[in-house]
Structures are given as C-alpha cells and as structure tokens.
Short mmCIF file of N, CA and C in Angstrom, two decimals:
data_model
loop_
_atom_site.label_atom_id
_atom_site.label_comp_id
_atom_site.label_asym_id
_atom_site.label_seq_id
_atom_site.Cartn_x
_atom_site.Cartn_y
_atom_site.Cartn_z
N MET A 1 295.35 -27.92 216.16
CA MET A 1 295.56 -28.64 216.99
C MET A 1 297.05 -28.00 216.97
N ARG A 2 297.98 -28.79 218.13
CA ARG A 2 299.20 -28.89 217.79
C ARG A 2 299.64 -30.24 217.54
N VAL A 3 300.55 -30.25 216.24
CA VAL A 3 300.76 -31.54 215.72
C VAL A 3 302.49 -31.73 215.99
N GLY A 4 302.96 -32.64 216.17
CA GLY A 4 304.42 -32.88 216.27
C GLY A 4 305.15 -33.93 215.16
N LEU A 5 305.73 -34.33 214.46
CA LEU A 5 305.25 -35.30 213.90
C LEU A 5 307.03 -35.49 213.64
N LEU A 6 307.55 -36.60 213.63
CA LEU A 6 309.56 -37.09 214.24
C LEU A 6 309.35 -37.94 212.68
N GLY A 7 309.65 -37.94 211.79
CA GLY A 7 310.21 -38.50 210.57
C GLY A 7 309.66 -37.64 209.62
N LEU A 8 310.15 -36.52 209.07
CA LEU A 8 309.22 -35.52 207.31
C LEU A 8 308.71 -36.39 206.53
N GLY A 9 309.55 -37.79 205.72
CA GLY A 9 309.59 -37.93 204.57
C GLY A 9 309.05 -37.38 203.60
N VAL A 10 307.55 -37.00 202.53
CA VAL A 10 308.20 -35.88 201.90
C VAL A 10 306.82 -34.60 202.33
N GLY A 11 306.53 -35.08 203.40
CA GLY A 11 305.31 -34.58 203.93
C GLY A 11 303.99 -34.51 203.89
N THR A 12 303.67 -35.96 203.50
CA THR A 12 302.21 -35.69 203.05
C THR A 12 301.37 -35.98 204.41
N LEU A 13 301.28 -35.77 205.77
CA LEU A 13 300.82 -35.85 206.60
C LEU A 13 300.30 -34.27 207.36
N VAL A 14 300.89 -33.76 206.30
CA VAL A 14 300.42 -32.25 206.40
C VAL A 14 299.14 -32.34 205.81
N SER A 15 298.85 -33.04 204.87
CA SER A 15 297.64 -32.07 204.27
C SER A 15 296.66 -32.27 204.91
N TYR A 16 296.96 -32.97 206.32
CA TYR A 16 295.29 -33.52 206.81
C TYR A 16 295.32 -31.87 207.60
N ALA A 17 296.13 -30.75 207.49
CA ALA A 17 295.90 -30.14 208.73
C ALA A 17 294.64 -29.21 208.55
N GLN A 18 294.30 -28.33 209.33
CA GLN A 18 293.24 -27.07 208.90
C GLN A 18 293.90 -26.50 208.93
N PRO A 19 293.17 -25.41 208.81
CA PRO A 19 293.30 -23.46 209.03
C PRO A 19 293.70 -23.18 210.51
N GLY A 20 294.55 -23.17 210.79
CA GLY A 20 294.77 -22.92 213.11
C GLY A 20 295.87 -23.24 213.49
N ASP A 21 295.73 -24.43 212.72
CA ASP A 21 296.88 -25.75 213.31
C ASP A 21 298.29 -25.97 213.30
N VAL A 22 299.05 -26.12 214.00
CA VAL A 22 300.64 -25.91 213.99
C VAL A 22 301.14 -27.01 213.91
N TYR A 23 301.96 -27.28 213.29
CA TYR A 23 302.81 -28.46 212.54
C TYR A 23 304.01 -28.04 213.10
N ARG A 24 304.96 -29.49 213.40
CA ARG A 24 305.71 -28.90 214.13
C ARG A 24 306.77 -30.37 213.84
N LEU A 25 308.25 -30.37 212.71
CA LEU A 25 308.63 -31.34 211.90
C LEU A 25 309.81 -31.61 212.68
N TYR A 26 310.41 -32.42 212.82
CA TYR A 26 311.68 -33.20 213.16
C TYR A 26 312.08 -33.83 211.87
N GLU A 27 313.36 -33.27 211.58
CA GLU A 27 313.72 -34.58 210.22
C GLU A 27 315.48 -34.42 210.40
N ILE A 28 316.08 -35.07 210.26
CA ILE A 28 317.49 -35.17 210.90
C ILE A 28 318.28 -35.77 209.52
N ASN A 29 317.56 -35.70 207.86
CA ASN A 29 317.87 -35.28 206.87
C ASN A 29 318.34 -33.99 205.53
N PRO A 30 318.68 -32.80 205.76
CA PRO A 30 318.26 -32.07 204.98
C PRO A 30 318.13 -31.93 203.56
N VAL A 31 317.85 -32.94 203.63
CA VAL A 31 317.90 -33.73 201.82
C VAL A 31 316.56 -33.71 201.99
N VAL A 32 315.96 -34.61 202.96
CA VAL A 32 314.01 -34.97 203.01
C VAL A 32 313.91 -33.45 202.63
N ILE A 33 313.76 -32.89 203.95
CA ILE A 33 313.41 -31.15 203.76
C ILE A 33 313.56 -30.54 203.07
N ASP A 34 314.50 -30.51 202.23
CA ASP A 34 314.77 -29.86 200.96
C ASP A 34 313.84 -30.30 200.09
N LEU A 35 313.36 -31.87 199.80
CA LEU A 35 312.08 -32.16 198.63
C LEU A 35 310.80 -31.62 199.49
N ALA A 36 310.93 -31.85 200.54
CA ALA A 36 309.39 -32.14 201.22
C ALA A 36 309.17 -30.79 200.84
N ALA A 37 309.95 -29.50 200.96
CA ALA A 37 310.03 -28.20 200.62
C ALA A 37 310.01 -28.12 199.48
N GLY A 38 309.91 -28.67 198.63
CA GLY A 38 309.48 -28.16 197.06
C GLY A 38 310.93 -28.05 196.31
N VAL A 39 311.51 -28.57 196.87
CA VAL A 39 312.94 -28.28 195.19
C VAL A 39 312.80 -29.42 194.53
N GLY A 40 312.79 -29.11 193.37
CA GLY A 40 313.15 -30.25 192.29
C GLY A 40 311.30 -30.32 191.70
N ASP A 41 310.74 -29.92 192.37
CA ASP A 41 309.39 -30.06 192.19
C ASP A 41 308.60 -31.29 191.57
N TYR A 42 308.78 -31.68 192.94
CA TYR A 42 308.22 -33.24 193.10
C TYR A 42 307.22 -33.11 193.84
N PHE A 43 307.23 -32.37 194.97
CA PHE A 43 306.42 -32.83 196.48
C PHE A 43 306.14 -31.24 196.43
N SER A 44 304.76 -31.44 197.26
CA SER A 44 304.09 -29.83 197.13
C SER A 44 303.46 -29.42 198.53
N PHE A 45 303.32 -31.03 199.49
CA PHE A 45 302.56 -31.41 200.76
C PHE A 45 302.53 -29.65 201.76
N LEU A 46 304.16 -29.26 201.86
CA LEU A 46 304.90 -28.40 202.48
C LEU A 46 303.69 -27.19 202.19
N SER A 47 304.31 -26.92 201.17
CA SER A 47 303.78 -25.43 200.85
C SER A 47 302.36 -25.66 200.41
N ASP A 48 301.40 -26.28 199.85
CA ASP A 48 300.11 -26.70 199.96
C ASP A 48 299.01 -26.67 201.26
N SER A 49 299.91 -26.98 202.26
CA SER A 49 299.40 -27.45 203.81
C SER A 49 298.56 -25.34 203.68
N LYS A 50 297.42 -26.14 204.93
CA LYS A 50 296.90 -24.57 206.15
C LYS A 50 297.40 -24.71 206.88
N ALA A 51 298.51 -25.37 207.35
CA ALA A 51 298.99 -24.91 208.75
C ALA A 51 300.02 -24.26 209.25
N ASP A 52 300.34 -23.82 210.14
CA ASP A 52 301.74 -23.14 210.38
C ASP A 52 303.00 -24.20 210.58
N ILE A 53 303.36 -24.17 210.12
CA ILE A 53 304.74 -25.10 209.88
C ILE A 53 306.24 -24.61 210.07
N SER A 54 306.72 -25.69 211.00
CA SER A 54 308.26 -25.40 211.21
C SER A 54 308.78 -26.68 211.25
N VAL A 55 310.06 -26.56 211.10
CA VAL A 55 310.68 -27.77 210.43
C VAL A 55 312.05 -27.82 211.25
N VAL A 56 311.94 -28.80 212.40
CA VAL A 56 313.48 -28.52 212.86
C VAL A 56 314.43 -29.73 212.86
N LEU A 57 315.86 -29.30 212.12
CA LEU A 57 316.60 -29.82 211.40
C LEU A 57 317.63 -30.48 212.56
N GLY A 58 317.68 -32.04 212.23
CA GLY A 58 318.17 -32.49 213.90
C GLY A 58 317.77 -34.07 214.23
N ASP A 59 318.65 -34.59 214.91
CA ASP A 59 317.88 -36.13 215.40
C ASP A 59 316.77 -35.87 216.28
N ALA A 60 315.47 -36.01 216.42
CA ALA A 60 314.38 -35.83 216.73
C ALA A 60 314.41 -35.76 218.26
N ARG A 61 315.31 -37.15 218.87
CA ARG A 61 315.01 -37.06 220.34
C ARG A 61 316.07 -35.88 220.93
N ILE A 62 317.40 -35.57 220.73
CA ILE A 62 317.94 -34.61 220.73
C ILE A 62 317.17 -33.50 220.20
N SER A 63 316.92 -32.91 219.55
CA SER A 63 315.39 -31.13 219.60
C SER A 63 314.54 -31.65 221.57
N LEU A 64 314.13 -32.88 220.62
CA LEU A 64 313.00 -32.33 222.13
C LEU A 64 313.87 -32.26 222.99
N GLU A 65 314.59 -33.24 223.11
CA GLU A 65 315.52 -33.18 224.73
C GLU A 65 316.10 -31.54 225.33
N ARG A 66 316.30 -30.28 223.99
CA ARG A 66 316.67 -29.27 224.03
C ARG A 66 315.92 -28.16 224.12
N GLU A 67 314.45 -28.67 223.84
CA GLU A 67 313.33 -27.81 224.05
C GLU A 67 312.58 -28.14 225.14
N LEU A 68 313.09 -28.94 225.38
CA LEU A 68 312.49 -29.03 227.14
C LEU A 68 313.36 -28.21 227.80
N ALA A 69 315.05 -29.10 227.85
CA ALA A 69 315.75 -27.70 228.62
C ALA A 69 316.21 -26.49 228.21
N GLU A 70 315.15 -25.70 227.46
CA GLU A 70 314.82 -24.34 228.10
C GLU A 70 313.91 -24.23 227.75
N GLY A 71 312.83 -24.79 228.84
CA GLY A 71 311.97 -25.01 229.02
C GLY A 71 310.99 -24.55 227.89
N HIS A 72 310.72 -25.38 226.88
CA HIS A 72 309.88 -24.99 226.44
C HIS A 72 309.27 -26.60 226.01
N PRO A 73 308.74 -27.15 226.43
CA PRO A 73 307.81 -28.22 226.37
C PRO A 73 305.98 -27.68 225.21
N GLN A 74 306.22 -28.74 223.87
CA GLN A 74 305.72 -28.32 223.00
C GLN A 74 304.21 -28.63 223.32
N ASN A 75 303.46 -29.32 224.33
CA ASN A 75 302.15 -29.18 224.67
C ASN A 75 301.70 -30.04 223.30
N PHE A 76 301.82 -31.55 222.70
CA PHE A 76 301.22 -31.54 221.10
C PHE A 76 300.28 -32.21 221.57
N ASP A 77 299.23 -32.06 220.92
CA ASP A 77 298.08 -32.61 220.71
C ASP A 77 298.13 -34.43 220.38
N VAL A 78 298.52 -33.79 219.23
CA VAL A 78 299.05 -35.13 218.23
C VAL A 78 300.98 -35.59 218.21
N LEU A 79 301.12 -36.29 218.77
CA LEU A 79 302.81 -36.42 218.15
C LEU A 79 303.21 -37.75 217.66
N VAL A 80 303.50 -37.60 216.70
CA VAL A 80 303.38 -39.02 215.50
C VAL A 80 304.60 -39.54 214.80
N LEU A 81 305.16 -40.58 215.43
CA LEU A 81 306.24 -41.20 215.52
C LEU A 81 306.56 -41.80 214.37
N ASP A 82 307.16 -41.31 213.15
CA ASP A 82 306.82 -42.10 211.77
C ASP A 82 308.75 -41.68 211.07
N THR A 83 309.29 -42.79 211.98
CA THR A 83 310.42 -43.24 211.95
C THR A 83 310.95 -45.03 211.55
N PHE A 84 309.88 -45.48 211.83
CA PHE A 84 309.88 -46.83 211.32
C PHE A 84 310.08 -47.93 210.81
N SER A 85 309.25 -47.07 209.61
CA SER A 85 310.14 -47.71 208.17
C SER A 85 311.04 -48.74 207.72
N SER A 86 312.13 -47.82 207.88
CA SER A 86 313.46 -48.78 206.93
C SER A 86 313.32 -49.95 208.05
N ASP A 87 314.29 -50.25 207.38
CA ASP A 87 315.56 -51.81 207.30
C ASP A 87 316.10 -51.37 208.38
N SER A 88 316.55 -49.82 209.09
CA SER A 88 317.70 -50.25 210.26
C SER A 88 316.23 -48.81 210.77
N ILE A 89 315.72 -49.21 211.99
CA ILE A 89 315.55 -48.47 212.72
C ILE A 89 315.65 -47.78 214.05
N PRO A 90 315.48 -45.97 214.06
CA PRO A 90 316.40 -45.90 215.03
C PRO A 90 316.32 -46.13 216.35
N VAL A 91 316.72 -47.20 216.89
CA VAL A 91 315.89 -47.77 218.08
C VAL A 91 316.14 -46.90 219.64
N HIS A 92 316.93 -46.04 219.29
CA HIS A 92 317.16 -44.63 220.59
C HIS A 92 315.53 -43.52 220.44
N LEU A 93 314.53 -43.86 218.98
CA LEU A 93 313.31 -43.52 219.51
C LEU A 93 312.33 -44.13 220.39
N VAL A 94 312.72 -45.39 220.50
CA VAL A 94 311.53 -46.19 221.02
C VAL A 94 312.00 -47.28 221.81
N THR A 95 312.59 -46.05 223.33
CA THR A 95 313.11 -46.92 224.14
C THR A 95 312.00 -46.07 225.53
N LYS A 96 311.86 -46.44 226.49
CA LYS A 96 311.48 -45.95 227.60
C LYS A 96 312.36 -44.42 228.04
N GLU A 97 313.31 -44.01 228.27
CA GLU A 97 313.55 -42.71 228.00
C GLU A 97 313.00 -41.58 227.18
N ALA A 98 313.23 -42.39 226.10
CA ALA A 98 312.58 -41.32 224.56
C ALA A 98 311.27 -41.11 224.66
N PHE A 99 310.58 -42.51 225.70
CA PHE A 99 309.00 -41.74 225.40
C PHE A 99 308.46 -41.19 226.80
N GLY A 100 309.25 -41.46 227.92
CA GLY A 100 309.51 -40.49 228.97
C GLY A 100 309.23 -38.92 228.16
N LEU A 101 310.26 -38.75 227.41
CA LEU A 101 310.49 -36.82 226.93
C LEU A 101 309.45 -36.70 226.16
N TYR A 102 308.67 -38.11 225.05
CA TYR A 102 307.59 -37.74 224.64
C TYR A 102 306.23 -37.27 225.55
N LEU A 103 306.09 -37.53 226.58
CA LEU A 103 305.25 -37.60 227.09
C LEU A 103 305.39 -36.42 227.68
N GLU A 104 306.32 -36.26 228.16
CA GLU A 104 306.49 -34.57 228.43
C GLU A 104 306.27 -33.48 228.05
N HIS A 105 306.39 -33.61 225.93
CA HIS A 105 305.96 -32.39 225.48
C HIS A 105 304.49 -33.04 225.30
N LEU A 106 303.69 -33.96 225.17
CA LEU A 106 302.44 -34.31 225.65
C LEU A 106 301.17 -33.55 225.57
N ALA A 107 300.11 -33.21 225.41
CA ALA A 107 299.53 -32.66 226.38
C ALA A 107 298.74 -33.68 226.99
N PRO A 108 297.94 -33.60 228.14
CA PRO A 108 297.42 -34.13 228.69
C PRO A 108 296.26 -34.99 228.29
N ASP A 109 295.54 -34.81 227.09
CA ASP A 109 294.57 -35.56 226.48
C ASP A 109 295.40 -35.52 225.22
N GLY A 110 296.44 -35.60 225.09
CA GLY A 110 297.11 -35.90 223.42
C GLY A 110 297.34 -37.41 223.30
N ILE A 111 297.63 -37.60 221.56
CA ILE A 111 298.00 -39.25 221.56
C ILE A 111 298.68 -39.18 220.64
N LEU A 112 299.61 -40.21 221.26
CA LEU A 112 300.74 -40.93 220.60
C LEU A 112 300.35 -41.58 219.54
N ALA A 113 300.96 -41.36 218.28
CA ALA A 113 300.33 -41.79 216.89
C ALA A 113 301.95 -43.20 216.69
N ALA A 114 301.97 -43.84 216.78
CA ALA A 114 303.09 -44.52 215.89
C ALA A 114 302.87 -45.39 214.79
N HIS A 115 303.23 -44.81 213.38
CA HIS A 115 303.47 -45.99 212.24
C HIS A 115 304.44 -47.10 212.22
N ILE A 116 303.63 -48.35 212.60
CA ILE A 116 304.95 -49.42 213.14
C ILE A 116 304.91 -50.53 211.72
N THR A 117 304.52 -49.62 209.96
CA THR A 117 304.58 -50.34 208.93
C THR A 117 306.38 -50.51 208.97
N ASN A 118 306.52 -52.34 208.72
CA ASN A 118 307.78 -52.99 208.78
C ASN A 118 307.73 -53.91 207.71
N LEU A 119 308.88 -54.20 207.23
CA LEU A 119 309.00 -55.17 206.36
C LEU A 119 309.47 -56.89 207.53
N HIS A 120 310.50 -55.97 208.22
CA HIS A 120 310.94 -56.95 208.58
C HIS A 120 310.79 -57.03 210.39
N LEU A 121 310.32 -56.18 210.95
CA LEU A 121 310.26 -55.79 212.34
C LEU A 121 308.84 -55.76 212.48
N ASP A 122 308.66 -56.86 213.85
CA ASP A 122 307.06 -56.32 214.39
C ASP A 122 307.52 -55.72 215.71
N LEU A 123 307.17 -54.16 215.43
CA LEU A 123 307.42 -53.18 216.56
C LEU A 123 305.97 -53.76 217.80
N GLN A 124 305.20 -54.03 217.41
CA GLN A 124 304.27 -53.96 218.03
C GLN A 124 304.10 -54.66 220.19
N PRO A 125 305.32 -55.51 219.94
CA PRO A 125 305.52 -56.38 221.47
C PRO A 125 306.18 -54.87 222.67
N VAL A 126 306.91 -54.13 221.58
CA VAL A 126 308.16 -53.12 222.37
C VAL A 126 306.70 -51.73 222.51
N PHE A 127 305.96 -51.93 221.64
CA PHE A 127 304.88 -51.09 222.08
C PHE A 127 304.07 -50.69 223.32
N TRP A 128 303.62 -52.50 223.13
CA TRP A 128 303.03 -52.87 223.99
C TRP A 128 303.82 -52.95 225.62
N GLN A 129 305.26 -52.94 225.48
CA GLN A 129 305.85 -52.92 226.73
C GLN A 129 305.57 -51.77 227.31
N LEU A 130 306.25 -50.89 226.18
CA LEU A 130 305.84 -49.46 226.51
C LEU A 130 304.78 -48.59 227.59
N ALA A 131 303.44 -49.05 226.66
CA ALA A 131 302.62 -48.74 227.02
C ALA A 131 301.95 -49.32 229.14
N LYS A 132 302.46 -50.08 228.59
CA LYS A 132 302.65 -51.05 230.20
C LYS A 132 302.84 -50.06 231.05
N TYR A 133 304.32 -49.52 230.90
CA TYR A 133 305.54 -49.24 231.99
C TYR A 133 304.30 -47.74 232.31
N TYR A 134 304.37 -46.79 231.57
CA TYR A 134 303.78 -45.68 231.15
C TYR A 134 302.61 -45.78 231.70
N ASP A 135 301.38 -47.15 231.96
CA ASP A 135 300.22 -47.25 232.16
C ASP A 135 299.07 -46.16 231.00
N LEU A 136 299.72 -46.43 229.33
CA LEU A 136 298.96 -45.85 228.58
C LEU A 136 298.16 -46.76 227.63
N SER A 137 296.62 -46.62 227.62
CA SER A 137 296.38 -47.36 227.12
C SER A 137 296.56 -47.39 225.35
N MET A 138 296.27 -48.12 224.41
CA MET A 138 297.23 -48.87 223.60
C MET A 138 295.64 -49.35 221.77
N VAL A 139 295.93 -49.10 221.26
CA VAL A 139 294.77 -49.19 220.63
C VAL A 139 295.35 -49.51 218.81
N ARG A 140 295.81 -50.60 218.20
CA ARG A 140 296.09 -50.79 217.02
C ARG A 140 294.90 -50.44 215.65
N ILE A 141 295.71 -50.33 214.64
CA ILE A 141 294.89 -49.94 213.53
C ILE A 141 295.75 -50.60 212.47
N ASN A 142 294.70 -51.27 212.06
CA ASN A 142 295.22 -52.17 210.37
C ASN A 142 294.80 -51.34 209.21
N TYR A 143 295.48 -50.76 208.19
CA TYR A 143 295.33 -50.62 207.19
C TYR A 143 295.69 -51.14 205.79
N PRO A 144 294.21 -51.58 205.35
CA PRO A 144 294.57 -53.00 204.69
C PRO A 144 295.16 -52.81 203.75
N GLY A 145 295.17 -51.12 202.73
CA GLY A 145 295.17 -51.02 201.25
C GLY A 145 294.59 -51.12 201.05
N ASP A 146 294.09 -50.14 199.76
CA ASP A 146 293.26 -50.61 198.42
C ASP A 146 293.78 -50.64 196.70
N SER A 147 292.45 -50.31 196.05
CA SER A 147 292.66 -50.75 194.84
C SER A 147 292.91 -50.09 193.79
N ASN A 148 293.13 -48.81 194.53
CA ASN A 148 293.85 -46.97 194.07
C ASN A 148 294.99 -46.97 194.29
N GLY A 149 295.82 -47.95 194.82
CA GLY A 149 297.65 -48.19 194.67
C GLY A 149 297.74 -47.97 196.51
N GLY A 150 296.87 -47.46 197.57
CA GLY A 150 296.58 -47.33 199.18
C GLY A 150 296.88 -48.67 199.84
N TYR A 151 298.43 -48.30 200.06
CA TYR A 151 299.98 -49.48 200.67
C TYR A 151 298.82 -49.67 202.05
N ALA A 152 299.19 -50.84 202.88
CA ALA A 152 298.77 -51.50 203.60
C ALA A 152 299.62 -50.37 204.94
N SER A 153 299.29 -50.15 205.89
CA SER A 153 300.29 -49.26 207.05
C SER A 153 299.36 -50.11 208.18
N HIS A 154 300.14 -50.01 209.30
CA HIS A 154 300.03 -50.47 210.51
C HIS A 154 300.35 -49.64 211.45
N TRP A 155 299.44 -48.72 212.45
CA TRP A 155 299.73 -47.76 212.92
C TRP A 155 299.29 -48.28 215.15
N ILE A 156 299.96 -47.94 215.86
CA ILE A 156 299.89 -47.99 217.33
C ILE A 156 299.20 -46.35 217.32
N LEU A 157 298.48 -46.46 218.67
CA LEU A 157 298.16 -45.32 219.29
C LEU A 157 298.10 -45.23 220.36
N LEU A 158 298.28 -44.42 221.37
CA LEU A 158 298.70 -44.63 222.31
C LEU A 158 298.21 -43.21 223.21
N ALA A 159 297.72 -43.36 224.60
CA ALA A 159 297.07 -42.06 225.12
C ALA A 159 297.34 -42.81 227.00
N ARG A 160 297.23 -41.68 227.18
CA ARG A 160 296.78 -41.56 229.03
C ARG A 160 295.31 -41.53 229.78
N ALA A 161 294.21 -41.23 228.65
CA ALA A 161 293.30 -41.59 228.97
C ALA A 161 292.81 -42.65 228.00
N PRO A 162 291.70 -43.68 228.60
CA PRO A 162 291.22 -44.77 227.54
C PRO A 162 290.29 -44.06 226.85
N ALA A 163 288.98 -43.40 227.21
CA ALA A 163 288.28 -42.43 226.50
C ALA A 163 288.52 -41.88 225.12
N LEU A 164 289.94 -41.38 225.25
CA LEU A 164 290.69 -40.51 224.00
C LEU A 164 290.55 -42.01 222.93
N LEU A 165 290.44 -42.82 223.25
CA LEU A 165 290.64 -44.32 221.67
C LEU A 165 289.68 -44.85 222.03
N GLU A 166 288.52 -44.82 222.55
CA GLU A 166 287.13 -45.23 222.61
C GLU A 166 286.21 -44.44 221.57
N ILE A 167 286.82 -43.38 221.00
CA ILE A 167 285.63 -42.89 220.25
C ILE A 167 285.54 -43.56 219.20
N PRO A 168 283.84 -43.98 218.35
CA PRO A 168 284.01 -44.83 217.42
C PRO A 168 284.22 -44.94 215.59
N ALA A 169 285.32 -43.65 215.80
CA ALA A 169 285.76 -43.33 214.60
C ALA A 169 287.03 -44.61 214.61
N ILE A 170 288.13 -44.65 215.66
CA ILE A 170 288.63 -45.47 215.70
C ILE A 170 288.57 -46.61 216.36
N GLN A 171 287.82 -46.98 217.35
CA GLN A 171 287.10 -48.44 217.45
C GLN A 171 286.68 -49.23 216.48
N GLU A 172 286.18 -48.63 215.11
CA GLU A 172 285.65 -49.06 213.63
C GLU A 172 286.50 -50.00 213.53
N SER A 173 287.61 -49.53 213.40
CA SER A 173 289.64 -49.77 212.82
C SER A 173 290.20 -50.52 213.03
N ALA A 174 290.25 -50.76 214.92
CA ALA A 174 290.87 -51.10 215.63
C ALA A 174 291.65 -52.32 215.88
N VAL A 175 291.99 -52.60 215.91
CA VAL A 175 292.23 -54.46 216.07
C VAL A 175 292.24 -54.79 217.52
N ASN A 176 291.42 -56.50 217.15
CA ASN A 176 291.12 -56.89 219.00
C ASN A 176 292.33 -57.17 220.01
N LEU A 177 293.07 -57.08 220.46
CA LEU A 177 294.08 -57.03 221.32
C LEU A 177 293.85 -58.12 222.28
N LYS A 178 292.74 -58.01 222.82
CA LYS A 178 292.64 -58.76 224.22
C LYS A 178 292.98 -60.03 224.14
N GLY A 179 293.60 -60.26 224.87
CA GLY A 179 294.47 -61.63 225.43
C GLY A 179 295.93 -61.85 225.14
N TYR A 180 296.04 -60.29 224.22
CA TYR A 180 297.71 -60.05 223.47
C TYR A 180 298.36 -59.74 224.89
N SER A 181 299.94 -60.07 224.57
CA SER A 181 300.95 -60.44 225.75
C SER A 181 301.81 -60.76 224.70
N THR A 182 303.17 -59.59 225.63
CA THR A 182 304.49 -60.30 225.46
C THR A 182 305.80 -60.36 226.31
N ASP A 183 306.45 -61.20 226.19
CA ASP A 183 306.92 -61.52 227.19
C ASP A 183 309.05 -61.16 227.49
N ILE A 184 309.07 -59.29 226.22
CA ILE A 184 310.01 -59.32 226.15
C ILE A 184 310.10 -58.03 226.93
N LYS A 185 311.12 -58.11 227.63
CA LYS A 185 312.11 -56.89 228.22
C LYS A 185 311.82 -55.78 227.61
N LEU A 186 311.58 -54.87 227.98
CA LEU A 186 311.35 -53.20 228.03
C LEU A 186 312.66 -52.89 227.65
N TRP A 187 312.60 -52.09 226.02
CA TRP A 187 313.44 -51.30 225.47
C TRP A 187 314.07 -49.94 226.82
N THR A 188 314.95 -49.81 227.10
CA THR A 188 315.70 -48.75 227.65
C THR A 188 316.95 -48.90 226.53
N ASP A 189 317.76 -46.81 227.19
CA ASP A 189 318.92 -46.28 226.18
C ASP A 189 320.31 -47.67 226.48
N ASP A 190 319.93 -48.76 227.52
CA ASP A 190 320.55 -49.76 227.90
C ASP A 190 320.50 -50.91 227.31
N TYR A 191 319.19 -50.98 227.09
CA TYR A 191 318.85 -52.69 226.55
C TYR A 191 317.78 -52.64 225.41
N SER A 192 317.50 -53.63 224.35
CA SER A 192 317.17 -53.91 223.49
C SER A 192 317.78 -55.26 222.20
N ASN A 193 316.48 -55.86 221.68
CA ASN A 193 316.82 -56.76 221.29
C ASN A 193 316.45 -56.94 219.72
N LEU A 194 316.89 -56.46 218.41
CA LEU A 194 315.96 -56.65 218.07
C LEU A 194 315.46 -57.96 217.04
N PHE A 195 316.56 -59.31 217.82
CA PHE A 195 316.12 -60.65 217.17
C PHE A 195 314.66 -60.94 217.61
N GLN A 196 314.65 -60.44 218.57
CA GLN A 196 313.52 -61.01 219.19
C GLN A 196 311.82 -60.38 218.75
N ILE A 197 312.19 -59.55 217.78
CA ILE A 197 310.47 -58.92 216.99
C ILE A 197 311.09 -59.37 215.80
N LEU A 198 312.05 -59.86 215.15
CA LEU A 198 312.34 -60.13 213.59
C LEU A 198 310.71 -61.23 213.08
N LYS A 199 310.52 -61.02 212.02
CA LYS A 199 308.97 -61.70 211.70
C LYS A 199 309.55 -62.57 211.15
#
C-alpha cells in the first residue's frame, strides 16, 4: 500500500505497515522528525517499521502542491490527515482547495482518513461540507478508549466509492450519521469560522 501521512507525531501510525508498503510522511517541525527517527532514544517507530519510509520536511500542503506541479502525483491508497489535535489547527489543511489537492494525490479507490479528536473544536461539520462538495462518502469512527491506557479518538473516513466504506470492519465501528446535517458554510482558503465549531 502507498500511504501518505500529514503530521508525523512520534510515528506510531507507521507501526501498522506491512513489508512492501510505502509510507510518505509530511512534517513541518524538524524536531518532531528527529524524535520520531530515534534521537534521544525515546521512540523507535520509524526504525522498527517494515515500510519503505520517506519523510518530507515542510508544510504538507506546499509539499503536495510542489509534487503535483513537478508531475509526481503520489497515488496514495490511504492519505491520513493527523494535524487537528492541537488548540490551534492548521485551517489551510481543511479547506476546499486543500481537499482538491488531496484528491489529486489519492488513488481512485483510495481513502482519506482524518483524525479529528480535539478538546475544543468539532470538525465533523467541516468535513461533512467538504464531503458534500466533492461527492464523497463519509463515515465517522469513534473509539471510546480502553482500560489499558488507550485514549478516546475520533476519525472521519472519506472515499469516492461508497463500497470502500461499507466493509464490515468499518461498519461495525461506524457512528450512525443518518439524519445528520449542518448549515455551516464550506471552508475555503478565503473563508473559515472557528467560532461555529467550538464545543
């Protein structure tokens, strides 16, 4: 599988990789890259991974735009957006224009997976409007956490083909969004409103 990851963290998501997988990681903070690569001997997810890993330093959107301009669409099977957990989210990564870019890098049967866990902001309405604009199927997955130290987390999965999100493994954990709607405006590079999504 070809997997793109926006927001490296300490690299835990690469532990899901299988031999032969290709992971391309986009991270803006060089200190984060160093920690994930094992500096200080705190983390070893990258060095332990079975994937072919490349790390791109810089703003993920600018990096993706440059790759496309150079004629190198990544054709990701999965593109993970894991940049929204902080108190100050990068709004430019969750706009109509950003999603158009992601879709150009996504394989036709690929899935966008967005980690939307956030103490202060509810990003579901934003993703709902983006899914509606691009005619994408959308599923929300809530993980409640566990007694072994696992934290609660919330994910949005988006795909062009509805069948990709209808497999039992996804549907068993999916939140029922039947009847859900929102009237917030579609976020663009010219418009966003954090006050509308405050919890």
